[in-house]
Amino acid sequence: MQSLYTHIQPSNWNFLWDALTSFALRLCAAAAILWIGWWIARRVGNWFARQDGIDATLRPIVRDSSLWGVRLVAIVGALSQVGVQTASIVAVLGAAGLAIGLALQGTLQNIAAGIMLLLLRPFKVGDSIDGGSGASVAGTVEEVNLFTTRLTKPDGICEYVPNSALWSNSIRNYNRNPTRRLDLEVEVSMSDDVNRAIEVLRALAAAEPHVLDTPAPQVMVSRFDDSTAVLNIRLWSTIDTFWDMRWSLSRKVRQALNDAQCALPLRTRELHIVQTQPAQTTPAAPSAQQNAQQTGPQAAQQTAQPATAGQTAQRGA
């Protein structure tokens, strides 16, 4: 008992006090490293986000990569301050990365697709695109990340599309080329003057300010339907004025054809209903089997009738 009392004397607790003091100092240093690292990471990320020399498509990736790179260095430095070995940290991160990679194979596909989109650059921020599935994936590109691509749809809805969904299908970019062609079909009745309608549409295309002179506008007969001739109008414009040209011409074509006495045809269909008299049917004669099955007085009467007829013939003779 005396020996135990000697060991728990306050004078023998100096080593514990020194250890707690040293650990508290290391813990404060680790917290300071984390705080400074987070502050530096935020400043570095904001600096990259403000750089106009970096392409707008690559800017979010560069910002996030630099942000988390500085934070990772700060985390490793803070753990080393509290006594965790760097080799152990690397081993744990490697094992965790392998486990996460096996569990999130679909997510890794999005990362790989995001890297390919950033390297090959089939589109950039501000381009209007649609994927292989057409209207289901369509909109204006707002941001490209490692996992998803943020689009703004024509109706103003924000949509996040996985990068693998874009990379695994064909991508149509409506802003890559400076010009775009409009194909507009107009139906004219066969009873009207088709050549006059073509001349009117050519004059209308030449007067449209958004139509380019080269390539030259074209108006031609593409096919003939039931009692109508289908005219195809092919016009070129810049991508900035394409929709203005389309809406303007769609409004002017009808009025121009009406003024030229070439009204748009109204589809009609004639139906002829032929009424016939139903055929009259005669009752079928009874079969031999039915006659054989008849019994009783009716059968006896039928058998007696030939005999009576024979007797009447004999009496007449």
PDB file of C-alpha atoms in Angstrom:
ATOM      1  CA  MET A   1       0.000   0.000   0.000  1.00  0.00           C
ATOM      2  CA  GLN A   2       2.830   2.335   0.824  1.00  0.00           C
ATOM      3  CA  SER A   3       4.484   1.519  -2.523  1.00  0.00           C
ATOM      4  CA  LEU A   4       1.273   2.381  -4.439  1.00  0.00           C
ATOM      5  CA  TYR A   5       0.957   5.663  -2.578  1.00  0.00           C
ATOM      6  CA  THR A   6       4.535   6.494  -3.518  1.00  0.00           C
ATOM      7  CA  HIS A   7       3.875   5.942  -7.242  1.00  0.00           C
ATOM      8  CA  ILE A   8       0.793   8.163  -7.343  1.00  0.00           C
ATOM      9  CA  GLN A   9       2.461  11.131  -5.722  1.00  0.00           C
ATOM     10  CA  PRO A  10       2.078  14.381  -7.754  1.00  0.00           C
ATOM     11  CA  SER A  11       5.836  14.576  -8.072  1.00  0.00           C
ATOM     12  CA  ASN A  12       5.797  11.424 -10.187  1.00  0.00           C
ATOM     13  CA  TRP A  13       3.134  12.765 -12.583  1.00  0.00           C
ATOM     14  CA  ASN A  14       5.499  15.076 -14.412  1.00  0.00           C
ATOM     15  CA  PHE A  15       5.917  12.689 -17.303  1.00  0.00           C
ATOM     16  CA  LEU A  16       2.129  12.558 -17.832  1.00  0.00           C
ATOM     17  CA  TRP A  17       1.875  16.340 -17.741  1.00  0.00           C
ATOM     18  CA  ASP A  18       4.720  16.660 -20.230  1.00  0.00           C
ATOM     19  CA  ALA A  19       3.087  14.149 -22.584  1.00  0.00           C
ATOM     20  CA  LEU A  20      -0.283  15.921 -22.430  1.00  0.00           C
ATOM     21  CA  THR A  21       1.357  19.289 -22.995  1.00  0.00           C
ATOM     22  CA  SER A  22       3.328  17.998 -25.975  1.00  0.00           C
ATOM     23  CA  PHE A  23       0.246  16.365 -27.515  1.00  0.00           C
ATOM     24  CA  ALA A  24      -1.838  19.504 -27.008  1.00  0.00           C
ATOM     25  CA  LEU A  25       0.817  21.584 -28.740  1.00  0.00           C
ATOM     26  CA  ARG A  26       0.958  19.135 -31.640  1.00  0.00           C
ATOM     27  CA  LEU A  27      -2.849  19.144 -31.846  1.00  0.00           C
ATOM     28  CA  CYS A  28      -2.912  22.934 -31.968  1.00  0.00           C
ATOM     29  CA  ALA A  29      -0.235  22.868 -34.672  1.00  0.00           C
ATOM     30  CA  ALA A  30      -2.301  20.363 -36.695  1.00  0.00           C
ATOM     31  CA  ALA A  31      -5.404  22.538 -36.354  1.00  0.00           C
ATOM     32  CA  ALA A  32      -3.403  25.571 -37.448  1.00  0.00           C
ATOM     33  CA  ILE A  33      -2.063  23.668 -40.472  1.00  0.00           C
ATOM     34  CA  LEU A  34      -5.599  22.655 -41.468  1.00  0.00           C
ATOM     35  CA  TRP A  35      -6.933  26.198 -41.076  1.00  0.00           C
ATOM     36  CA  ILE A  36      -4.055  27.722 -43.044  1.00  0.00           C
ATOM     37  CA  GLY A  37      -4.299  24.976 -45.690  1.00  0.00           C
ATOM     38  CA  TRP A  38      -8.043  25.542 -46.159  1.00  0.00           C
ATOM     39  CA  TRP A  39      -7.485  29.300 -46.409  1.00  0.00           C
ATOM     40  CA  ILE A  40      -4.713  28.887 -48.992  1.00  0.00           C
ATOM     41  CA  ALA A  41      -6.793  26.348 -50.951  1.00  0.00           C
ATOM     42  CA  ARG A  42      -9.719  28.746 -51.125  1.00  0.00           C
ATOM     43  CA  ARG A  43      -7.506  31.606 -52.283  1.00  0.00           C
ATOM     44  CA  VAL A  44      -5.829  29.422 -54.922  1.00  0.00           C
ATOM     45  CA  GLY A  45      -9.187  28.143 -56.206  1.00  0.00           C
ATOM     46  CA  ASN A  46     -10.581  31.675 -56.488  1.00  0.00           C
ATOM     47  CA  TRP A  47      -7.431  32.816 -58.285  1.00  0.00           C
ATOM     48  CA  PHE A  48      -7.781  30.104 -60.926  1.00  0.00           C
ATOM     49  CA  ALA A  49     -11.503  30.871 -61.271  1.00  0.00           C
ATOM     50  CA  ARG A  50     -10.691  34.495 -62.138  1.00  0.00           C
ATOM     51  CA  GLN A  51      -8.066  33.713 -64.762  1.00  0.00           C
ATOM     52  CA  ASP A  52      -9.356  34.724 -68.186  1.00  0.00           C
ATOM     53  CA  GLY A  53      -6.402  33.014 -69.877  1.00  0.00           C
ATOM     54  CA  ILE A  54      -7.784  29.602 -68.899  1.00  0.00           C
ATOM     55  CA  ASP A  55     -10.576  28.269 -71.095  1.00  0.00           C
ATOM     56  CA  ALA A  56     -14.008  28.460 -69.501  1.00  0.00           C
ATOM     57  CA  THR A  57     -14.481  24.712 -69.976  1.00  0.00           C
ATOM     58  CA  LEU A  58     -11.240  23.833 -68.151  1.00  0.00           C
ATOM     59  CA  ARG A  59     -11.551  26.502 -65.467  1.00  0.00           C
ATOM     60  CA  PRO A  60     -13.806  24.498 -63.057  1.00  0.00           C
ATOM     61  CA  ILE A  61     -11.570  21.424 -63.303  1.00  0.00           C
ATOM     62  CA  VAL A  62      -8.387  23.407 -62.678  1.00  0.00           C
ATOM     63  CA  ARG A  63     -10.033  25.237 -59.776  1.00  0.00           C
ATOM     64  CA  ASP A  64     -11.276  22.048 -58.074  1.00  0.00           C
ATOM     65  CA  SER A  65      -8.015  20.166 -58.683  1.00  0.00           C
ATOM     66  CA  SER A  66      -5.908  22.937 -57.146  1.00  0.00           C
ATOM     67  CA  LEU A  67      -8.367  23.352 -54.271  1.00  0.00           C
ATOM     68  CA  TRP A  68      -8.319  19.705 -53.234  1.00  0.00           C
ATOM     69  CA  GLY A  69      -4.609  19.343 -53.949  1.00  0.00           C
ATOM     70  CA  VAL A  70      -3.753  22.015 -51.370  1.00  0.00           C
ATOM     71  CA  ARG A  71      -6.271  20.565 -48.924  1.00  0.00           C
ATOM     72  CA  LEU A  72      -4.765  17.081 -49.271  1.00  0.00           C
ATOM     73  CA  VAL A  73      -1.300  18.443 -48.497  1.00  0.00           C
ATOM     74  CA  ALA A  74      -2.724  20.222 -45.438  1.00  0.00           C
ATOM     75  CA  ILE A  75      -4.417  17.029 -44.205  1.00  0.00           C
ATOM     76  CA  VAL A  76      -1.211  14.993 -44.561  1.00  0.00           C
ATOM     77  CA  GLY A  77       0.766  17.700 -42.733  1.00  0.00           C
ATOM     78  CA  ALA A  78      -1.781  17.850 -39.902  1.00  0.00           C
ATOM     79  CA  LEU A  79      -1.763  14.070 -39.446  1.00  0.00           C
ATOM     80  CA  SER A  80       2.027  14.005 -39.354  1.00  0.00           C
ATOM     81  CA  GLN A  81       1.945  16.592 -36.544  1.00  0.00           C
ATOM     82  CA  VAL A  82      -0.120  14.313 -34.301  1.00  0.00           C
ATOM     83  CA  GLY A  83       2.267  11.412 -34.838  1.00  0.00           C
ATOM     84  CA  VAL A  84       0.756   9.550 -37.786  1.00  0.00           C
ATOM     85  CA  GLN A  85       3.460   8.260 -40.126  1.00  0.00           C
ATOM     86  CA  THR A  86       3.325   9.431 -43.747  1.00  0.00           C
ATOM     87  CA  ALA A  87       3.881   5.893 -45.036  1.00  0.00           C
ATOM     88  CA  SER A  88       0.853   4.716 -43.086  1.00  0.00           C
ATOM     89  CA  ILE A  89      -1.214   7.553 -44.534  1.00  0.00           C
ATOM     90  CA  VAL A  90      -0.218   6.584 -48.076  1.00  0.00           C
ATOM     91  CA  ALA A  91      -1.037   2.916 -47.421  1.00  0.00           C
ATOM     92  CA  VAL A  92      -4.437   3.757 -45.955  1.00  0.00           C
ATOM     93  CA  LEU A  93      -5.231   6.104 -48.849  1.00  0.00           C
ATOM     94  CA  GLY A  94      -4.207   3.431 -51.350  1.00  0.00           C
ATOM     95  CA  ALA A  95      -6.377   0.757 -49.736  1.00  0.00           C
ATOM     96  CA  ALA A  96      -9.295   3.163 -49.426  1.00  0.00           C
ATOM     97  CA  GLY A  97      -8.895   4.216 -53.044  1.00  0.00           C
ATOM     98  CA  LEU A  98      -8.940   0.586 -54.204  1.00  0.00           C
ATOM     99  CA  ALA A  99     -12.054  -0.205 -52.171  1.00  0.00           C
ATOM    100  CA  ILE A 100     -13.843   2.917 -53.325  1.00  0.00           C
ATOM    101  CA  GLY A 101     -12.851   2.241 -56.926  1.00  0.00           C
ATOM    102  CA  LEU A 102     -14.332  -1.264 -56.832  1.00  0.00           C
ATOM    103  CA  ALA A 103     -17.526   0.009 -55.215  1.00  0.00           C
ATOM    104  CA  LEU A 104     -17.971   2.969 -57.540  1.00  0.00           C
ATOM    105  CA  GLN A 105     -17.196   1.583 -60.980  1.00  0.00           C
ATOM    106  CA  GLY A 106     -19.939   3.676 -62.601  1.00  0.00           C
ATOM    107  CA  THR A 107     -18.547   6.817 -61.002  1.00  0.00           C
ATOM    108  CA  LEU A 108     -15.086   5.996 -62.325  1.00  0.00           C
ATOM    109  CA  GLN A 109     -16.597   5.700 -65.802  1.00  0.00           C
ATOM    110  CA  ASN A 110     -17.925   9.237 -65.403  1.00  0.00           C
ATOM    111  CA  ILE A 111     -14.469  10.443 -64.371  1.00  0.00           C
ATOM    112  CA  ALA A 112     -12.820   8.748 -67.353  1.00  0.00           C
ATOM    113  CA  ALA A 113     -15.483  10.182 -69.679  1.00  0.00           C
ATOM    114  CA  GLY A 114     -14.998  13.630 -68.151  1.00  0.00           C
ATOM    115  CA  ILE A 115     -11.256  13.454 -68.787  1.00  0.00           C
ATOM    116  CA  MET A 116     -11.856  12.458 -72.413  1.00  0.00           C
ATOM    117  CA  LEU A 117     -14.359  15.299 -72.869  1.00  0.00           C
ATOM    118  CA  LEU A 118     -11.808  17.765 -71.521  1.00  0.00           C
ATOM    119  CA  LEU A 119      -9.003  16.407 -73.692  1.00  0.00           C
ATOM    120  CA  LEU A 120     -10.869  16.077 -77.005  1.00  0.00           C
ATOM    121  CA  ARG A 121     -13.135  19.098 -76.434  1.00  0.00           C
ATOM    122  CA  PRO A 122     -16.213  18.177 -78.540  1.00  0.00           C
ATOM    123  CA  PHE A 123     -17.944  21.192 -76.973  1.00  0.00           C
ATOM    124  CA  LYS A 124     -17.201  24.134 -74.713  1.00  0.00           C
ATOM    125  CA  VAL A 125     -19.125  26.307 -72.306  1.00  0.00           C
ATOM    126  CA  GLY A 126     -21.853  28.214 -74.151  1.00  0.00           C
ATOM    127  CA  ASP A 127     -22.363  25.653 -76.961  1.00  0.00           C
ATOM    128  CA  SER A 128     -25.803  24.227 -77.735  1.00  0.00           C
ATOM    129  CA  ILE A 129     -25.592  20.442 -77.949  1.00  0.00           C
ATOM    130  CA  ASP A 130     -27.717  17.329 -77.850  1.00  0.00           C
ATOM    131  CA  GLY A 131     -26.696  13.762 -77.220  1.00  0.00           C
ATOM    132  CA  GLY A 132     -27.392  10.632 -79.175  1.00  0.00           C
ATOM    133  CA  SER A 133     -30.790  10.316 -77.547  1.00  0.00           C
ATOM    134  CA  GLY A 134     -31.845  13.649 -79.008  1.00  0.00           C
ATOM    135  CA  ALA A 135     -34.302  15.705 -77.076  1.00  0.00           C
ATOM    136  CA  SER A 136     -33.710  13.836 -73.817  1.00  0.00           C
ATOM    137  CA  VAL A 137     -30.185  15.286 -73.563  1.00  0.00           C
ATOM    138  CA  ALA A 138     -30.169  18.751 -75.094  1.00  0.00           C
ATOM    139  CA  GLY A 139     -29.318  22.238 -73.922  1.00  0.00           C
ATOM    140  CA  THR A 140     -26.634  24.879 -73.526  1.00  0.00           C
ATOM    141  CA  VAL A 141     -23.415  23.836 -71.765  1.00  0.00           C
ATOM    142  CA  GLU A 142     -22.883  25.772 -68.536  1.00  0.00           C
ATOM    143  CA  GLU A 143     -20.140  23.783 -66.796  1.00  0.00           C
ATOM    144  CA  VAL A 144     -18.092  20.613 -67.301  1.00  0.00           C
ATOM    145  CA  ASN A 145     -16.872  18.716 -64.220  1.00  0.00           C
ATOM    146  CA  LEU A 146     -15.160  15.383 -63.753  1.00  0.00           C
ATOM    147  CA  PHE A 147     -18.443  13.642 -62.908  1.00  0.00           C
ATOM    148  CA  THR A 148     -21.221  15.571 -64.649  1.00  0.00           C
ATOM    149  CA  THR A 149     -21.929  18.238 -67.264  1.00  0.00           C
ATOM    150  CA  ARG A 150     -24.381  20.971 -66.335  1.00  0.00           C
ATOM    151  CA  LEU A 151     -26.816  21.983 -69.092  1.00  0.00           C
ATOM    152  CA  THR A 152     -29.551  24.602 -69.313  1.00  0.00           C
ATOM    153  CA  LYS A 153     -32.461  23.226 -71.359  1.00  0.00           C
ATOM    154  CA  PRO A 154     -34.398  25.405 -73.829  1.00  0.00           C
ATOM    155  CA  ASP A 155     -37.207  25.796 -71.271  1.00  0.00           C
ATOM    156  CA  GLY A 156     -34.779  27.140 -68.649  1.00  0.00           C
ATOM    157  CA  ILE A 157     -34.478  23.966 -66.551  1.00  0.00           C
ATOM    158  CA  CYS A 158     -31.018  23.086 -65.208  1.00  0.00           C
ATOM    159  CA  GLU A 159     -29.983  19.486 -65.921  1.00  0.00           C
ATOM    160  CA  TYR A 160     -26.926  17.546 -64.720  1.00  0.00           C
ATOM    161  CA  VAL A 161     -25.943  14.852 -67.218  1.00  0.00           C
ATOM    162  CA  PRO A 162     -23.418  12.102 -66.304  1.00  0.00           C
ATOM    163  CA  ASN A 163     -20.331  12.380 -68.474  1.00  0.00           C
ATOM    164  CA  SER A 164     -20.567   8.712 -69.450  1.00  0.00           C
ATOM    165  CA  ALA A 165     -24.031   9.350 -70.968  1.00  0.00           C
ATOM    166  CA  LEU A 166     -22.545  12.022 -73.238  1.00  0.00           C
ATOM    167  CA  TRP A 167     -19.334  10.220 -74.115  1.00  0.00           C
ATOM    168  CA  SER A 168     -21.023   6.897 -74.982  1.00  0.00           C
ATOM    169  CA  ASN A 169     -23.315   8.532 -77.610  1.00  0.00           C
ATOM    170  CA  SER A 170     -22.875  10.835 -80.565  1.00  0.00           C
ATOM    171  CA  ILE A 171     -22.766  14.550 -79.730  1.00  0.00           C
ATOM    172  CA  ARG A 172     -24.240  17.177 -82.052  1.00  0.00           C
ATOM    173  CA  ASN A 173     -22.742  20.628 -81.549  1.00  0.00           C
ATOM    174  CA  TYR A 174     -24.848  23.395 -83.089  1.00  0.00           C
ATOM    175  CA  ASN A 175     -22.261  26.114 -82.421  1.00  0.00           C
ATOM    176  CA  ARG A 176     -19.088  24.514 -83.763  1.00  0.00           C
ATOM    177  CA  ASN A 177     -19.580  25.705 -87.372  1.00  0.00           C
ATOM    178  CA  PRO A 178     -20.174  29.420 -88.029  1.00  0.00           C
ATOM    179  CA  THR A 179     -23.099  28.869 -90.446  1.00  0.00           C
ATOM    180  CA  ARG A 180     -26.176  26.668 -90.492  1.00  0.00           C
ATOM    181  CA  ARG A 181     -28.706  25.685 -93.161  1.00  0.00           C
ATOM    182  CA  LEU A 182     -32.479  25.973 -92.835  1.00  0.00           C
ATOM    183  CA  ASP A 183     -34.685  23.434 -94.645  1.00  0.00           C
ATOM    184  CA  LEU A 184     -38.286  24.610 -94.834  1.00  0.00           C
ATOM    185  CA  GLU A 185     -40.976  22.619 -96.676  1.00  0.00           C
ATOM    186  CA  VAL A 186     -44.048  24.321 -98.169  1.00  0.00           C
ATOM    187  CA  GLU A 187     -46.993  22.557 -99.841  1.00  0.00           C
ATOM    188  CA  VAL A 188     -48.678  24.081-102.896  1.00  0.00           C
ATOM    189  CA  SER A 189     -51.825  22.774-104.556  1.00  0.00           C
ATOM    190  CA  MET A 190     -51.365  21.080-107.935  1.00  0.00           C
ATOM    191  CA  SER A 191     -54.111  23.281-109.355  1.00  0.00           C
ATOM    192  CA  ASP A 192     -52.004  26.414-108.721  1.00  0.00           C
ATOM    193  CA  ASP A 193     -49.022  27.667-110.703  1.00  0.00           C
ATOM    194  CA  VAL A 194     -46.054  25.918-109.103  1.00  0.00           C
ATOM    195  CA  ASN A 195     -43.476  27.955-111.064  1.00  0.00           C
ATOM    196  CA  ARG A 196     -45.034  31.172-109.836  1.00  0.00           C
ATOM    197  CA  ALA A 197     -44.878  29.901-106.259  1.00  0.00           C
ATOM    198  CA  ILE A 198     -41.164  29.113-106.703  1.00  0.00           C
ATOM    199  CA  GLU A 199     -40.453  32.626-108.005  1.00  0.00           C
ATOM    200  CA  VAL A 200     -42.338  34.201-105.112  1.00  0.00           C
ATOM    201  CA  LEU A 201     -40.399  32.167-102.555  1.00  0.00           C
ATOM    202  CA  ARG A 202     -37.065  33.016-104.209  1.00  0.00           C
ATOM    203  CA  ALA A 203     -37.901  36.717-104.064  1.00  0.00           C
ATOM    204  CA  LEU A 204     -38.882  36.336-100.418  1.00  0.00           C
ATOM    205  CA  ALA A 205     -35.576  34.607 -99.605  1.00  0.00           C
ATOM    206  CA  ALA A 206     -33.574  37.300-101.407  1.00  0.00           C
ATOM    207  CA  ALA A 207     -35.320  40.024 -99.390  1.00  0.00           C
ATOM    208  CA  GLU A 208     -34.686  38.366 -96.024  1.00  0.00           C
ATOM    209  CA  PRO A 209     -31.801  40.239 -94.287  1.00  0.00           C
ATOM    210  CA  HIS A 210     -30.558  37.209 -92.302  1.00  0.00           C
ATOM    211  CA  VAL A 211     -30.058  34.999 -95.387  1.00  0.00           C
ATOM    212  CA  LEU A 212     -26.465  34.657 -96.633  1.00  0.00           C
ATOM    213  CA  ASP A 213     -25.660  35.199-100.300  1.00  0.00           C
ATOM    214  CA  THR A 214     -23.117  32.365-100.293  1.00  0.00           C
ATOM    215  CA  PRO A 215     -24.187  29.592-100.483  1.00  0.00           C
ATOM    216  CA  ALA A 216     -27.023  30.886-102.628  1.00  0.00           C
ATOM    217  CA  PRO A 217     -30.636  30.288-101.541  1.00  0.00           C
ATOM    218  CA  GLN A 218     -32.431  27.400-103.251  1.00  0.00           C
ATOM    219  CA  VAL A 219     -36.138  26.753-103.858  1.00  0.00           C
ATOM    220  CA  MET A 220     -37.012  23.476-105.590  1.00  0.00           C
ATOM    221  CA  VAL A 221     -39.731  20.849-105.896  1.00  0.00           C
ATOM    222  CA  SER A 222     -38.717  18.012-103.606  1.00  0.00           C
ATOM    223  CA  ARG A 223     -41.642  15.598-104.148  1.00  0.00           C
ATOM    224  CA  PHE A 224     -45.307  15.242-105.061  1.00  0.00           C
ATOM    225  CA  ASP A 225     -47.921  14.131-102.562  1.00  0.00           C
ATOM    226  CA  ASP A 226     -51.663  13.631-102.958  1.00  0.00           C
ATOM    227  CA  SER A 227     -52.789  16.657-105.012  1.00  0.00           C
ATOM    228  CA  THR A 228     -49.903  18.788-103.659  1.00  0.00           C
ATOM    229  CA  ALA A 229     -46.389  19.742-104.705  1.00  0.00           C
ATOM    230  CA  VAL A 230     -43.894  19.995-101.830  1.00  0.00           C
ATOM    231  CA  LEU A 231     -41.390  22.848-102.249  1.00  0.00           C
ATOM    232  CA  ASN A 232     -38.120  22.779-100.306  1.00  0.00           C
ATOM    233  CA  ILE A 233     -36.542  26.112 -99.295  1.00  0.00           C
ATOM    234  CA  ARG A 234     -32.824  25.883 -98.420  1.00  0.00           C
ATOM    235  CA  LEU A 235     -31.263  28.962 -96.855  1.00  0.00           C
ATOM    236  CA  TRP A 236     -27.992  29.596 -95.021  1.00  0.00           C
ATOM    237  CA  SER A 237     -27.416  31.973 -92.129  1.00  0.00           C
ATOM    238  CA  THR A 238     -25.042  32.479 -89.226  1.00  0.00           C
ATOM    239  CA  ILE A 239     -25.699  30.541 -86.046  1.00  0.00           C
ATOM    240  CA  ASP A 240     -26.530  33.768 -84.201  1.00  0.00           C
ATOM    241  CA  THR A 241     -29.371  34.697 -86.585  1.00  0.00           C
ATOM    242  CA  PHE A 242     -30.625  31.208 -87.487  1.00  0.00           C
ATOM    243  CA  TRP A 243     -33.722  31.185 -85.296  1.00  0.00           C
ATOM    244  CA  ASP A 244     -34.620  34.782 -86.160  1.00  0.00           C
ATOM    245  CA  MET A 245     -34.503  33.829 -89.853  1.00  0.00           C
ATOM    246  CA  ARG A 246     -36.608  30.703 -89.293  1.00  0.00           C
ATOM    247  CA  TRP A 247     -39.348  32.490 -87.362  1.00  0.00           C
ATOM    248  CA  SER A 248     -39.414  35.426 -89.777  1.00  0.00           C
ATOM    249  CA  LEU A 249     -39.738  33.227 -92.874  1.00  0.00           C
ATOM    250  CA  SER A 250     -42.356  30.974 -91.313  1.00  0.00           C
ATOM    251  CA  ARG A 251     -44.520  34.041 -90.828  1.00  0.00           C
ATOM    252  CA  LYS A 252     -43.907  35.595 -94.271  1.00  0.00           C
ATOM    253  CA  VAL A 253     -44.258  32.486 -96.473  1.00  0.00           C
ATOM    254  CA  ARG A 254     -47.993  32.119 -95.965  1.00  0.00           C
ATOM    255  CA  GLN A 255     -48.713  35.773 -96.688  1.00  0.00           C
ATOM    256  CA  ALA A 256     -46.513  35.791 -99.809  1.00  0.00           C
ATOM    257  CA  LEU A 257     -48.238  32.719-101.275  1.00  0.00           C
ATOM    258  CA  ASN A 258     -51.682  34.125-100.535  1.00  0.00           C
ATOM    259  CA  ASP A 259     -50.778  37.360-102.325  1.00  0.00           C
ATOM    260  CA  ALA A 260     -49.616  35.326-105.347  1.00  0.00           C
ATOM    261  CA  GLN A 261     -52.920  33.402-105.455  1.00  0.00           C
ATOM    262  CA  CYS A 262     -51.126  30.218-104.405  1.00  0.00           C
ATOM    263  CA  ALA A 263     -52.983  29.300-101.262  1.00  0.00           C
ATOM    264  CA  LEU A 264     -51.758  26.538 -99.025  1.00  0.00           C
ATOM    265  CA  PRO A 265     -53.789  23.381 -99.777  1.00  0.00           C
ATOM    266  CA  LEU A 266     -56.334  21.998 -97.373  1.00  0.00           C
ATOM    267  CA  ARG A 267     -56.075  18.245 -97.173  1.00  0.00           C
ATOM    268  CA  THR A 268     -59.431  16.557 -97.840  1.00  0.00           C
ATOM    269  CA  ARG A 269     -60.458  12.949 -98.343  1.00  0.00           C
ATOM    270  CA  GLU A 270     -63.612  11.663-100.064  1.00  0.00           C
ATOM    271  CA  LEU A 271     -65.352   8.605 -98.709  1.00  0.00           C
ATOM    272  CA  HIS A 272     -67.899   6.646-100.826  1.00  0.00           C
ATOM    273  CA  ILE A 273     -70.213   4.334 -98.876  1.00  0.00           C
ATOM    274  CA  VAL A 274     -71.879   1.628-101.009  1.00  0.00           C
ATOM    275  CA  GLN A 275     -75.032   0.049 -99.558  1.00  0.00           C
ATOM    276  CA  THR A 276     -76.091  -3.422-100.838  1.00  0.00           C
ATOM    277  CA  GLN A 277     -79.289  -5.469-100.247  1.00  0.00           C
ATOM    278  CA  PRO A 278     -78.744  -8.463 -97.992  1.00  0.00           C
ATOM    279  CA  ALA A 279     -79.066 -11.814 -99.798  1.00  0.00           C
ATOM    280  CA  GLN A 280     -82.261 -13.828 -99.067  1.00  0.00           C
ATOM    281  CA  THR A 281     -81.590 -17.298 -97.776  1.00  0.00           C
ATOM    282  CA  THR A 282     -83.983 -20.330 -98.066  1.00  0.00           C
ATOM    283  CA  PRO A 283     -84.371 -22.728 -95.154  1.00  0.00           C
ATOM    284  CA  ALA A 284     -82.317 -25.865 -95.531  1.00  0.00           C
ATOM    285  CA  ALA A 285     -84.067 -29.199 -96.150  1.00  0.00           C
ATOM    286  CA  PRO A 286     -83.957 -31.684 -93.281  1.00  0.00           C
ATOM    287  CA  SER A 287     -81.250 -34.247 -93.543  1.00  0.00           C
ATOM    288  CA  ALA A 288     -81.687 -37.984 -93.750  1.00  0.00           C
ATOM    289  CA  GLN A 289     -80.415 -38.449 -90.231  1.00  0.00           C
ATOM    290  CA  GLN A 290     -83.044 -36.057 -88.886  1.00  0.00           C
ATOM    291  CA  ASN A 291     -85.746 -37.966 -90.801  1.00  0.00           C
ATOM    292  CA  ALA A 292     -84.532 -41.236 -89.364  1.00  0.00           C
ATOM    293  CA  GLN A 293     -84.690 -39.894 -85.833  1.00  0.00           C
ATOM    294  CA  GLN A 294     -88.345 -38.842 -86.123  1.00  0.00           C
ATOM    295  CA  THR A 295     -90.669 -41.291 -84.247  1.00  0.00           C
ATOM    296  CA  GLY A 296     -94.263 -41.440 -83.084  1.00  0.00           C
ATOM    297  CA  PRO A 297     -97.401 -40.380 -84.949  1.00  0.00           C
ATOM    298  CA  GLN A 298     -95.512 -37.931 -87.170  1.00  0.00           C
ATOM    299  CA  ALA A 299     -93.300 -40.704 -88.556  1.00  0.00           C
ATOM    300  CA  ALA A 300     -96.281 -43.010 -89.001  1.00  0.00           C
ATOM    301  CA  GLN A 301     -98.186 -40.327 -90.867  1.00  0.00           C
ATOM    302  CA  GLN A 302     -95.226 -39.734 -93.207  1.00  0.00           C
ATOM    303  CA  THR A 303     -94.984 -43.461 -93.986  1.00  0.00           C
ATOM    304  CA  ALA A 304     -98.716 -43.765 -94.472  1.00  0.00           C
ATOM    305  CA  GLN A 305     -98.950 -41.012 -97.033  1.00  0.00           C
ATOM    306  CA  PRO A 306     -97.292 -42.949 -99.927  1.00  0.00           C
ATOM    307  CA  ALA A 307     -99.555 -45.899 -99.274  1.00  0.00           C
ATOM    308  CA  THR A 308    -102.644 -43.749 -99.378  1.00  0.00           C
ATOM    309  CA  ALA A 309    -101.520 -42.196-102.608  1.00  0.00           C
ATOM    310  CA  GLY A 310    -101.057 -45.664-104.109  1.00  0.00           C
ATOM    311  CA  GLN A 311    -104.459 -46.816-103.031  1.00  0.00           C
ATOM    312  CA  THR A 312    -106.038 -43.726-104.553  1.00  0.00           C
ATOM    313  CA  ALA A 313    -104.333 -44.471-107.858  1.00  0.00           C
ATOM    314  CA  GLN A 314    -105.622 -48.046-107.871  1.00  0.00           C
ATOM    315  CA  ARG A 315    -109.170 -46.904-107.160  1.00  0.00           C
ATOM    316  CA  GLY A 316    -109.044 -44.441-110.028  1.00  0.00           C
ATOM    317  CA  ALA A 317    -107.949 -47.183-112.364  1.00  0.00           C
TER     318      ALA A 317
END
